[in-house]
Coordinates of N, CA and C in Angstrom, one line a residue:
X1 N 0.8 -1.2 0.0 CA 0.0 0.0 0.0 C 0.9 1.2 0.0
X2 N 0.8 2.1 -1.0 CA 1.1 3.5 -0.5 C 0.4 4.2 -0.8
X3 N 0.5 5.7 -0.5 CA -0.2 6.7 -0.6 C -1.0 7.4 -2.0
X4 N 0.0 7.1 -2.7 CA -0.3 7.8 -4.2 C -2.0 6.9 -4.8
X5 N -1.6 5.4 -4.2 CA -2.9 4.6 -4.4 C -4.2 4.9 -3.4
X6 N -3.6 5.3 -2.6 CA -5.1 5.8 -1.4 C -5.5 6.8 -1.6
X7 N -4.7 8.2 -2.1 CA -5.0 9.4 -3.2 C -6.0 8.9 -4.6
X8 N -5.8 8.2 -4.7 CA -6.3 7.9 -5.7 C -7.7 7.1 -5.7
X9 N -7.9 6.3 -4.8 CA -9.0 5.6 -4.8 C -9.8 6.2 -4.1
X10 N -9.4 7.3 -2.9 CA -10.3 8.2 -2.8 C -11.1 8.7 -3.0
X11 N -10.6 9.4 -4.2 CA -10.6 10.5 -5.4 C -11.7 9.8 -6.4
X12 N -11.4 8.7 -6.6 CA -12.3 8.0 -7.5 C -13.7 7.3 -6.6
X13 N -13.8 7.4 -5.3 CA -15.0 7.1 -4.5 C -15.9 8.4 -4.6
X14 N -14.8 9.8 -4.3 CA -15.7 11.1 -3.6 C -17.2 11.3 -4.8
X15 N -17.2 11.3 -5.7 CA -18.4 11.5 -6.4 C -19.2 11.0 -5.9
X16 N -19.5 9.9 -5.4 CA -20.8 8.8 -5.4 C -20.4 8.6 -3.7
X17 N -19.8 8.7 -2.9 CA -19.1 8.6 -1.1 C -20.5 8.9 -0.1
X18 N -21.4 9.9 -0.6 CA -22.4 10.8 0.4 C -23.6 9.8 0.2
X19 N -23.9 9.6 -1.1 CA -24.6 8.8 -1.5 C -24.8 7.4 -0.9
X20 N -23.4 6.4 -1.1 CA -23.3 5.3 -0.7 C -23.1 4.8 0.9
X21 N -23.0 6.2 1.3 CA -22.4 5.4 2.8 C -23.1 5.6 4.0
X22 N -23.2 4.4 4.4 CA -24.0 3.7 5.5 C -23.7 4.6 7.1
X23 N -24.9 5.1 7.6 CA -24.2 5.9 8.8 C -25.8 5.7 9.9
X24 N -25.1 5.3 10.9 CA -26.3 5.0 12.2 C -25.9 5.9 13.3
X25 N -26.7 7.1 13.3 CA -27.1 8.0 14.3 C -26.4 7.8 15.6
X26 N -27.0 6.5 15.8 CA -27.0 6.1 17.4 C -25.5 5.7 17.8
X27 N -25.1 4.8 16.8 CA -23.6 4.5 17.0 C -22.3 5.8 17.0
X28 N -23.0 6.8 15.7 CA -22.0 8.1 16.3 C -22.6 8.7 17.2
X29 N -23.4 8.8 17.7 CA -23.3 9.4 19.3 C -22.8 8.6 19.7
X30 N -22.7 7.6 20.0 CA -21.9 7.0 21.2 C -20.7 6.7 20.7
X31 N -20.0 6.9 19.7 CA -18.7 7.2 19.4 C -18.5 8.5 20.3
X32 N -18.8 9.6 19.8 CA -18.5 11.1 20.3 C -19.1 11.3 21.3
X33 N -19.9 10.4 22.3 CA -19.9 10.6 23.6 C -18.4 9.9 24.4
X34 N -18.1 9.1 23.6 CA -17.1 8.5 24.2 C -15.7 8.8 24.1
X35 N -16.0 9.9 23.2 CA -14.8 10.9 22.5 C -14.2 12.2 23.4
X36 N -15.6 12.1 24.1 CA -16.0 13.5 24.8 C -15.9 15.1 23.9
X37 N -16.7 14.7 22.8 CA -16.8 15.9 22.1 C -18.3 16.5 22.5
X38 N -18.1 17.8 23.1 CA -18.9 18.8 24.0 C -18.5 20.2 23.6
X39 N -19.2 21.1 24.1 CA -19.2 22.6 23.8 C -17.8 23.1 24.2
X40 N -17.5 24.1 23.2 CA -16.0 24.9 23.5 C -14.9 24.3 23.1
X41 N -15.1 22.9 22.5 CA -13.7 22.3 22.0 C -13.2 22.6 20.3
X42 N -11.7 22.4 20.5 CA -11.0 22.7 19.4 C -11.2 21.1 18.7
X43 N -11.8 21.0 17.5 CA -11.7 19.2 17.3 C -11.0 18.9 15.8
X44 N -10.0 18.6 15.7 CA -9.2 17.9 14.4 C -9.7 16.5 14.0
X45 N -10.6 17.0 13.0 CA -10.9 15.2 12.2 C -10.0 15.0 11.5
X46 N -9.6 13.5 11.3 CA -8.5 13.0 10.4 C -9.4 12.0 9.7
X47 N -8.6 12.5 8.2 CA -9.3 11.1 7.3 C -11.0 12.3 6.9
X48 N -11.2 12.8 7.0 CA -12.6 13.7 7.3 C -13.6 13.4 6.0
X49 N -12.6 13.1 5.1 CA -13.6 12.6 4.0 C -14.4 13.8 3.1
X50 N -16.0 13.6 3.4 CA -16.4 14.7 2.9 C -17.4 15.1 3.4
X51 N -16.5 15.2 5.1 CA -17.1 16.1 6.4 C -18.6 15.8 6.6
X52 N -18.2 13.7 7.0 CA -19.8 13.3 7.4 C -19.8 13.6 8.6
X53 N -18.7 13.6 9.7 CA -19.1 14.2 11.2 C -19.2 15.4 11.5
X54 N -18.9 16.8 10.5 CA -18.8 17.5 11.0 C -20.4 18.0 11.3
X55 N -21.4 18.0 10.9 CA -22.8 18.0 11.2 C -22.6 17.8 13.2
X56 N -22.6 16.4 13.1 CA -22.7 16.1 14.2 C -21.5 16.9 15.4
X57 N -20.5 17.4 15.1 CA -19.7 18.3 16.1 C -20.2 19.5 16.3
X58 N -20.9 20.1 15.1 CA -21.6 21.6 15.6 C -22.9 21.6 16.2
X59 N -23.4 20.1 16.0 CA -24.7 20.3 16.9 C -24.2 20.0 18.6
X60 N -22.9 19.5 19.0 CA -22.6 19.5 20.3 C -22.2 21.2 20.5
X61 N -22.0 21.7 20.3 CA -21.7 23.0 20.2 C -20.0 23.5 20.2
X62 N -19.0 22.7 19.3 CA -17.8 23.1 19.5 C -17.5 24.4 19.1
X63 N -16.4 24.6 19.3 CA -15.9 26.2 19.0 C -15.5 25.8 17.5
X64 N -14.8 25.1 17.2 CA -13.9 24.8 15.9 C -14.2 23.1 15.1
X65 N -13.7 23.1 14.0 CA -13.6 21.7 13.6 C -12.5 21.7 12.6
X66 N -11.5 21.3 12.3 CA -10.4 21.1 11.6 C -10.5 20.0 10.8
X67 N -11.0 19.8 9.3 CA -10.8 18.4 8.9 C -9.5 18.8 7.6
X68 N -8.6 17.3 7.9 CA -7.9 16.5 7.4 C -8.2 15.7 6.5
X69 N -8.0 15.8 4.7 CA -8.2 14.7 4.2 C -7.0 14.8 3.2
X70 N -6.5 13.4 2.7 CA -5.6 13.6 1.7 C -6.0 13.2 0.3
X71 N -7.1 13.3 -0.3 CA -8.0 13.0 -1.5 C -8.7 14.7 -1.6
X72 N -7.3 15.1 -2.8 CA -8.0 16.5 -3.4 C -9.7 16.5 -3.8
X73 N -10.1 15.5 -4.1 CA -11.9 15.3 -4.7 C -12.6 15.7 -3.1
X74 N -12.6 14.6 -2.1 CA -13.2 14.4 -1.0 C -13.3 15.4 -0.4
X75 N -12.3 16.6 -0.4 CA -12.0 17.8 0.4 C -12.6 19.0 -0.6
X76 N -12.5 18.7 -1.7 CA -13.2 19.8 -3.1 C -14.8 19.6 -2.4
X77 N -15.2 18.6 -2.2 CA -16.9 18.0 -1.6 C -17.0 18.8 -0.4
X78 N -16.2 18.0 0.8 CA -16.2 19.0 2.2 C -16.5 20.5 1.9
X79 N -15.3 21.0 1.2 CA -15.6 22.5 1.2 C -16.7 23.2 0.6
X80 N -17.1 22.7 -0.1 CA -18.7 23.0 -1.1 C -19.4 23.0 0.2
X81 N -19.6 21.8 0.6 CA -21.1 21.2 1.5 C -21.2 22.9 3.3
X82 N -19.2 22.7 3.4 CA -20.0 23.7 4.6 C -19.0 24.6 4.7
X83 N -19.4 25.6 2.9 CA -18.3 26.8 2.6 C -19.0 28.4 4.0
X84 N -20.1 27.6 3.9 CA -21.1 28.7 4.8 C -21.0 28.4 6.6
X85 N -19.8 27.9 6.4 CA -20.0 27.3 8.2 C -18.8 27.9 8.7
X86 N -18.1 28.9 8.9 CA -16.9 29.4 9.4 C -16.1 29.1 10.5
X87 N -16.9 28.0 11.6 CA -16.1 27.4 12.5 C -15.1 26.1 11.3
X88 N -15.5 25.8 10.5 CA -15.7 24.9 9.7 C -13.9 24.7 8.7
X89 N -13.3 24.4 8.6 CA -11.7 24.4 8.1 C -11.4 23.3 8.0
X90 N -11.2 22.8 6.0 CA -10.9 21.6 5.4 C -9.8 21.8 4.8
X91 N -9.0 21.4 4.8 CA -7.2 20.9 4.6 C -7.0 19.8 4.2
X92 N -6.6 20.1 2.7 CA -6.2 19.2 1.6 C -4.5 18.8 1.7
X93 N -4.5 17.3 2.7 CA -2.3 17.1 3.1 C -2.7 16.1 4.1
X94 N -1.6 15.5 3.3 CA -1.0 14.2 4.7 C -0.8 14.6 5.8
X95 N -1.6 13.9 6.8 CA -1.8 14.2 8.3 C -0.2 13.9 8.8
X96 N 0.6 13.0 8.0 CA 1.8 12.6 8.7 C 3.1 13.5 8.6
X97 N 2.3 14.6 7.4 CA 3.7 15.3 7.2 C 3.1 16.5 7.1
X98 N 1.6 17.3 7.0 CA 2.0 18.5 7.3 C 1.9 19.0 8.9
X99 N 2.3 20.6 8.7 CA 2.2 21.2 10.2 C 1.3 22.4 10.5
X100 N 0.5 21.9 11.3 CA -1.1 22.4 11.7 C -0.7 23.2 12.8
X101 N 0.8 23.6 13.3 CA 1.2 24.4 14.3 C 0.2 24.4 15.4
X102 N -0.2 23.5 16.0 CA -1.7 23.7 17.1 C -2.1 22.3 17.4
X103 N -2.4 22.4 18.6 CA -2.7 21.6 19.0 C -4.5 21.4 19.6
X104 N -5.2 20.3 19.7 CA -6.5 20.2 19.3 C -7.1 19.5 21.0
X105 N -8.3 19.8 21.3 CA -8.9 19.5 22.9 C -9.2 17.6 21.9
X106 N -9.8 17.3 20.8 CA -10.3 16.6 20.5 C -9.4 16.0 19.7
X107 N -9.3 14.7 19.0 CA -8.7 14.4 17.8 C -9.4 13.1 17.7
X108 N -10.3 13.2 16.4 CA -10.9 11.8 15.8 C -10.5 11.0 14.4
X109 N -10.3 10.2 14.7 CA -10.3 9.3 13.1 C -11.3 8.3 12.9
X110 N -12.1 8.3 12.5 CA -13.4 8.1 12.0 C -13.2 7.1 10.8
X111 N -13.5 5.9 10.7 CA -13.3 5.1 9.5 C -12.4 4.9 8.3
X112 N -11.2 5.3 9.0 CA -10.1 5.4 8.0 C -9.1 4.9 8.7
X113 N -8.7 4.3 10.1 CA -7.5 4.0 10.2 C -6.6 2.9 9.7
X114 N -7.7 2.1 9.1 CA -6.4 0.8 8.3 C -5.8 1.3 6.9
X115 N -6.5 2.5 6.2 CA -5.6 3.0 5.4 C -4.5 4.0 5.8
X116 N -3.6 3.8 6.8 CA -2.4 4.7 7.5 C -1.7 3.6 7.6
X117 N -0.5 3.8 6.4 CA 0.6 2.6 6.2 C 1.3 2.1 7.4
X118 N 1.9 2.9 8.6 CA 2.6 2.5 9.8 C 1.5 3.1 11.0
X119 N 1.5 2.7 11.3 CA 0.0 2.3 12.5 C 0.7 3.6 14.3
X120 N 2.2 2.7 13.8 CA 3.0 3.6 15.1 C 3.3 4.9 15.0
X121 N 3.6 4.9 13.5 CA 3.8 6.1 13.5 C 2.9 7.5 13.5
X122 N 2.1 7.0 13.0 CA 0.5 8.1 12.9 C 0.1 8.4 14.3
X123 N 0.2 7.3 15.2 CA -0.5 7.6 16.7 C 0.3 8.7 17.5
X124 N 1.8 8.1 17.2 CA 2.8 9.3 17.9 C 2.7 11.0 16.8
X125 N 2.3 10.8 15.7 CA 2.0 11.7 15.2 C 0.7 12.9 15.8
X126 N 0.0 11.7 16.3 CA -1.3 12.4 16.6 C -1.2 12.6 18.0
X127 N -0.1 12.1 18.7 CA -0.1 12.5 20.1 C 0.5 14.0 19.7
X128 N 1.1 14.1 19.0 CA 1.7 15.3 19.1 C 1.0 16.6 19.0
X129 N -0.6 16.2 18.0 CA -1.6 17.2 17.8 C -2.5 17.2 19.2
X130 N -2.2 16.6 20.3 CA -3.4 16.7 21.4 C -3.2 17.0 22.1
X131 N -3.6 18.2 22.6 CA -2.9 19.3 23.8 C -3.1 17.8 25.3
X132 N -2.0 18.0 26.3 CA -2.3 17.2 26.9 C -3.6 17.2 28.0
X133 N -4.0 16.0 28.4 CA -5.5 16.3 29.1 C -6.5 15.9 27.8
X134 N -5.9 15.8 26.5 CA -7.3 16.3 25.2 C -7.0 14.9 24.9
X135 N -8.2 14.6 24.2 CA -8.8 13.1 24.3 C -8.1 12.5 22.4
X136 N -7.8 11.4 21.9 CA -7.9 11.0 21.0 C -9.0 9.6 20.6
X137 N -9.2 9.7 19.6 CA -10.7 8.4 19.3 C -9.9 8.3 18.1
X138 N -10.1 6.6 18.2 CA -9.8 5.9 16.7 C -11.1 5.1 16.8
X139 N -12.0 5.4 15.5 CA -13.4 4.4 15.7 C -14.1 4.4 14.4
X140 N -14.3 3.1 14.7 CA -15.9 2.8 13.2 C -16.8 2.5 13.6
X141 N -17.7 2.6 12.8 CA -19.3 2.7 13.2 C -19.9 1.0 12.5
X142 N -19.3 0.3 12.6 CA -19.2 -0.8 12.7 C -18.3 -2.2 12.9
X143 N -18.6 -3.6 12.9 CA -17.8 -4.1 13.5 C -16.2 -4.4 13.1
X144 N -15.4 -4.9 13.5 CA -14.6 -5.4 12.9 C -14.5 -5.9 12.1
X145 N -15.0 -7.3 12.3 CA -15.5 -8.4 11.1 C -15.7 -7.6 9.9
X146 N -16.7 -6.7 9.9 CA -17.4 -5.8 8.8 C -16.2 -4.9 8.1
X147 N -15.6 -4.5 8.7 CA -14.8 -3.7 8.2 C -13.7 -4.6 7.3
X148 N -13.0 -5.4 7.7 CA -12.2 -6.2 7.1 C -12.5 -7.0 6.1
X149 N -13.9 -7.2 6.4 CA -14.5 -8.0 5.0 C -14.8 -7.0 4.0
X150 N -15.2 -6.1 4.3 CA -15.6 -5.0 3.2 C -14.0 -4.6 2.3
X151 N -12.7 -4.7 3.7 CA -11.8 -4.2 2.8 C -11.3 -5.3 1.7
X152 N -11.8 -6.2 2.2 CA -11.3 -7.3 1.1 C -12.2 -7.5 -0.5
X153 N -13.0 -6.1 -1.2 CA -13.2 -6.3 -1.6 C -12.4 -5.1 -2.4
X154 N -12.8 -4.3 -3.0 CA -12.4 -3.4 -3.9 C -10.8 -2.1 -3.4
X155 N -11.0 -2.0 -2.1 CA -10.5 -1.8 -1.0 C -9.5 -2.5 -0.3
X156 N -8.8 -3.6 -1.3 CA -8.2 -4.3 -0.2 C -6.2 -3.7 -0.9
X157 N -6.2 -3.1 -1.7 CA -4.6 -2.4 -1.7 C -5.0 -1.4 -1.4
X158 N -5.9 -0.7 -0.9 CA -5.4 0.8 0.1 C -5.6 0.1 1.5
X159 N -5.9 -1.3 2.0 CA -6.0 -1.2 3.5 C -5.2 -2.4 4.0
X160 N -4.6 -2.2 5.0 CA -3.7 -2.5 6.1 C -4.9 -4.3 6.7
X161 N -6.2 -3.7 6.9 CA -6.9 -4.4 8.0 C -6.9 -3.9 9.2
X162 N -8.1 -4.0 9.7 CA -8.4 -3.4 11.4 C -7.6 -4.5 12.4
X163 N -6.1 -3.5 13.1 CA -6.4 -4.3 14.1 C -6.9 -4.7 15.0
X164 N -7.1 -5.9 16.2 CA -7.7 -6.1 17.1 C -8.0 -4.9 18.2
X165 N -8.6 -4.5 18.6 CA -8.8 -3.4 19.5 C -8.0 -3.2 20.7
X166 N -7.5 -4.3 20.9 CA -6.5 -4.4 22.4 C -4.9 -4.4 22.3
X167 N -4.8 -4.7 20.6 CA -3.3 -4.3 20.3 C -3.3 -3.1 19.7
X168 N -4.8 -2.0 19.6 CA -4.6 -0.4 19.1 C -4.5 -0.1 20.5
X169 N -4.9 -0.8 21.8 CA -4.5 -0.2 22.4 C -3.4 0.2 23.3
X170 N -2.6 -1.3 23.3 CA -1.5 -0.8 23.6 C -0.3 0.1 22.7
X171 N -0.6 0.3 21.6 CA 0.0 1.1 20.9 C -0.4 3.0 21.0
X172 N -1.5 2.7 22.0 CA -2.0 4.2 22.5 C -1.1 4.9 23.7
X173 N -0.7 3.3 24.5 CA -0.8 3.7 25.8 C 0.5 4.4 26.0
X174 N 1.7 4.7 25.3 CA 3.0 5.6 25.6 C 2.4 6.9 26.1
X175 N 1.3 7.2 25.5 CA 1.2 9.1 24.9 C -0.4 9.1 25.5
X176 N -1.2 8.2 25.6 CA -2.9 8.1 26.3 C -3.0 7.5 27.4
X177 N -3.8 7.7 28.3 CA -4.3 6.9 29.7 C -5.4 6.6 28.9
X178 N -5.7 5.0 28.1 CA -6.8 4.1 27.4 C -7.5 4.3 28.3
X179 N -9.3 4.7 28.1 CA -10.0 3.9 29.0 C -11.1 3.7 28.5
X180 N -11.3 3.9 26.9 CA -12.0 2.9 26.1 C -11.6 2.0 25.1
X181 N -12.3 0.8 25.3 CA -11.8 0.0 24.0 C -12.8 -1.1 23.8
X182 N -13.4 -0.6 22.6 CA -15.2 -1.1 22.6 C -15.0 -2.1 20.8
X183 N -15.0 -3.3 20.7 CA -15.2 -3.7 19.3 C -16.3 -5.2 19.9
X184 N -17.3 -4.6 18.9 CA -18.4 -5.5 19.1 C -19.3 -5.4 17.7
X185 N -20.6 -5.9 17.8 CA -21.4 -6.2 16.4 C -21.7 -4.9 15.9
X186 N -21.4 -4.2 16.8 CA -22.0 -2.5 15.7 C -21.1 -1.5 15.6
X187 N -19.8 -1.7 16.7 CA -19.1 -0.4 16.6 C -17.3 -1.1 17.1
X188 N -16.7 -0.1 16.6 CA -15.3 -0.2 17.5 C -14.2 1.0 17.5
X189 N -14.1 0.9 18.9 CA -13.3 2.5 19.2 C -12.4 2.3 19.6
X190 N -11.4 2.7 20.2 CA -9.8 2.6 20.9 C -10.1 4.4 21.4
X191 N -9.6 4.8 22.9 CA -10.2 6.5 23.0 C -9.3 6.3 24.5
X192 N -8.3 7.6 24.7 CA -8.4 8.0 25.5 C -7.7 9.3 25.7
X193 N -7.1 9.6 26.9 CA -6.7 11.4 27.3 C -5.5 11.2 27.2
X194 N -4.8 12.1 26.4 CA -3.4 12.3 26.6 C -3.0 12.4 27.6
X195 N -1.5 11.6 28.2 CA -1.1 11.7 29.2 C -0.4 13.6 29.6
X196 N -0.8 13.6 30.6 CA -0.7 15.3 31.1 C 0.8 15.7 30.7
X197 N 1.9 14.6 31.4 CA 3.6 15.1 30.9 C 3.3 14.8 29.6
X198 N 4.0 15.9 29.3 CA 4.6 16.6 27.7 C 6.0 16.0 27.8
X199 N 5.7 14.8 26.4 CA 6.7 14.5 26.0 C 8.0 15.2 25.1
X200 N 8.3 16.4 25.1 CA 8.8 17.5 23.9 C 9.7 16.2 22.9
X201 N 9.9 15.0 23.0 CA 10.2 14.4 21.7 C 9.5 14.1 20.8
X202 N 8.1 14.2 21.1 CA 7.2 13.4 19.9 C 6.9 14.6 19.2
X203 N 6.8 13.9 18.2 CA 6.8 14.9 16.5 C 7.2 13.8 15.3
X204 N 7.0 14.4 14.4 CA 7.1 13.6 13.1 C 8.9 13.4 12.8
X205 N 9.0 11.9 12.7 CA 10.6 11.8 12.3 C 10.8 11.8 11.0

């Protein structure tokens, strides 16, 4: 897998993406209750697509939303759909190498993590975006099983595979105090708070 191919298949989804994709109310609330996305926060989506959560972040009442996508199409859609929303900021660049100078109360990735080639490296990336105390969520709005099987179909050279929820989470725990980790028939999350010490090494190598 590399990138130029997940640029790409993106890009060739975003037309028809809004259309095709399956989303249950109930399950993202209780993603982003478990996210702890609430009024006054700064929130960085990764992977954002073509800003299906940001709806749901401005009805919690955040101050901000920051989406991340690396599919010039997907983010051309984002910015159309909420050019009229000014808390609202869509950014077309690899989360792993640009610099968003700032750090975020929230940080979600939402149905994208098995297309992120090094698994380790992204997390310490994304520790680096979450002011300490601020929460990070890796989650889909369905199960495992479902996810893996779906990637084995058209989708199976942009993805990695979901892994087990208890080996994302020890891969959390350098930079998070874990204290969710939910994979079951409808949903699966990995979520916790940045640890308070600031590690001033972590950053992109």
């Amino acid at each position: 897998m590399n990138k130029a191919d997940v640029i790409a298949y993106f890009d060739g989804c975003a037309p028809t993406w809004d259309q095709e994709l399956l989303k249950n109310d109930a399950v993202i609330a209780e993603i982003l209750d478990h996210a702890g996305i609430s009024e006054n926060m700064d929130v960085l989506d990764i992977a954002c697509g073509t800003g299906v959560l940001f709806p749901y972040y401005t009805k919690r009442g955040v101050t901000s939303v920051t989406g991340v996508d690396i599919s010039p199409e997907m983010v051309k859609i984002a910015r159309g759909k909420y050019v009229d929303s000014p808390q609202i900021t869509v950014i077309c660049g690899d989360i792993e190498e640009i610099d968003l100078q700032r750090r975020f109360d929230a940080v979600v990735l939402y149905n994208a993590f098995p297309h992120f080639c090094d698994a380790e490296r992204l997390i310490k990336g994304l520790a680096a975006l979450t002011k300490p105390g601020g929460r990070l969520t890796i989650a889909h709005g369905m199960s495992r099983d479902k996810i893996n099987a779906h990637h084995q179909g058209s989708a199976r050279a942009v993805s990695n595979g979901l892994m087990p929820a208890d080996q994302l989470a020890e891969l959390l725990l350098p930079y998070f105090d874990v204290d969710v980790v939910i994979s079951n028939d409808s949903m699966y999350q990995v979520s916790g708070n940045r640890n308070q010490i600031v590690h001033e090494s972590i950053g992109r190598e």
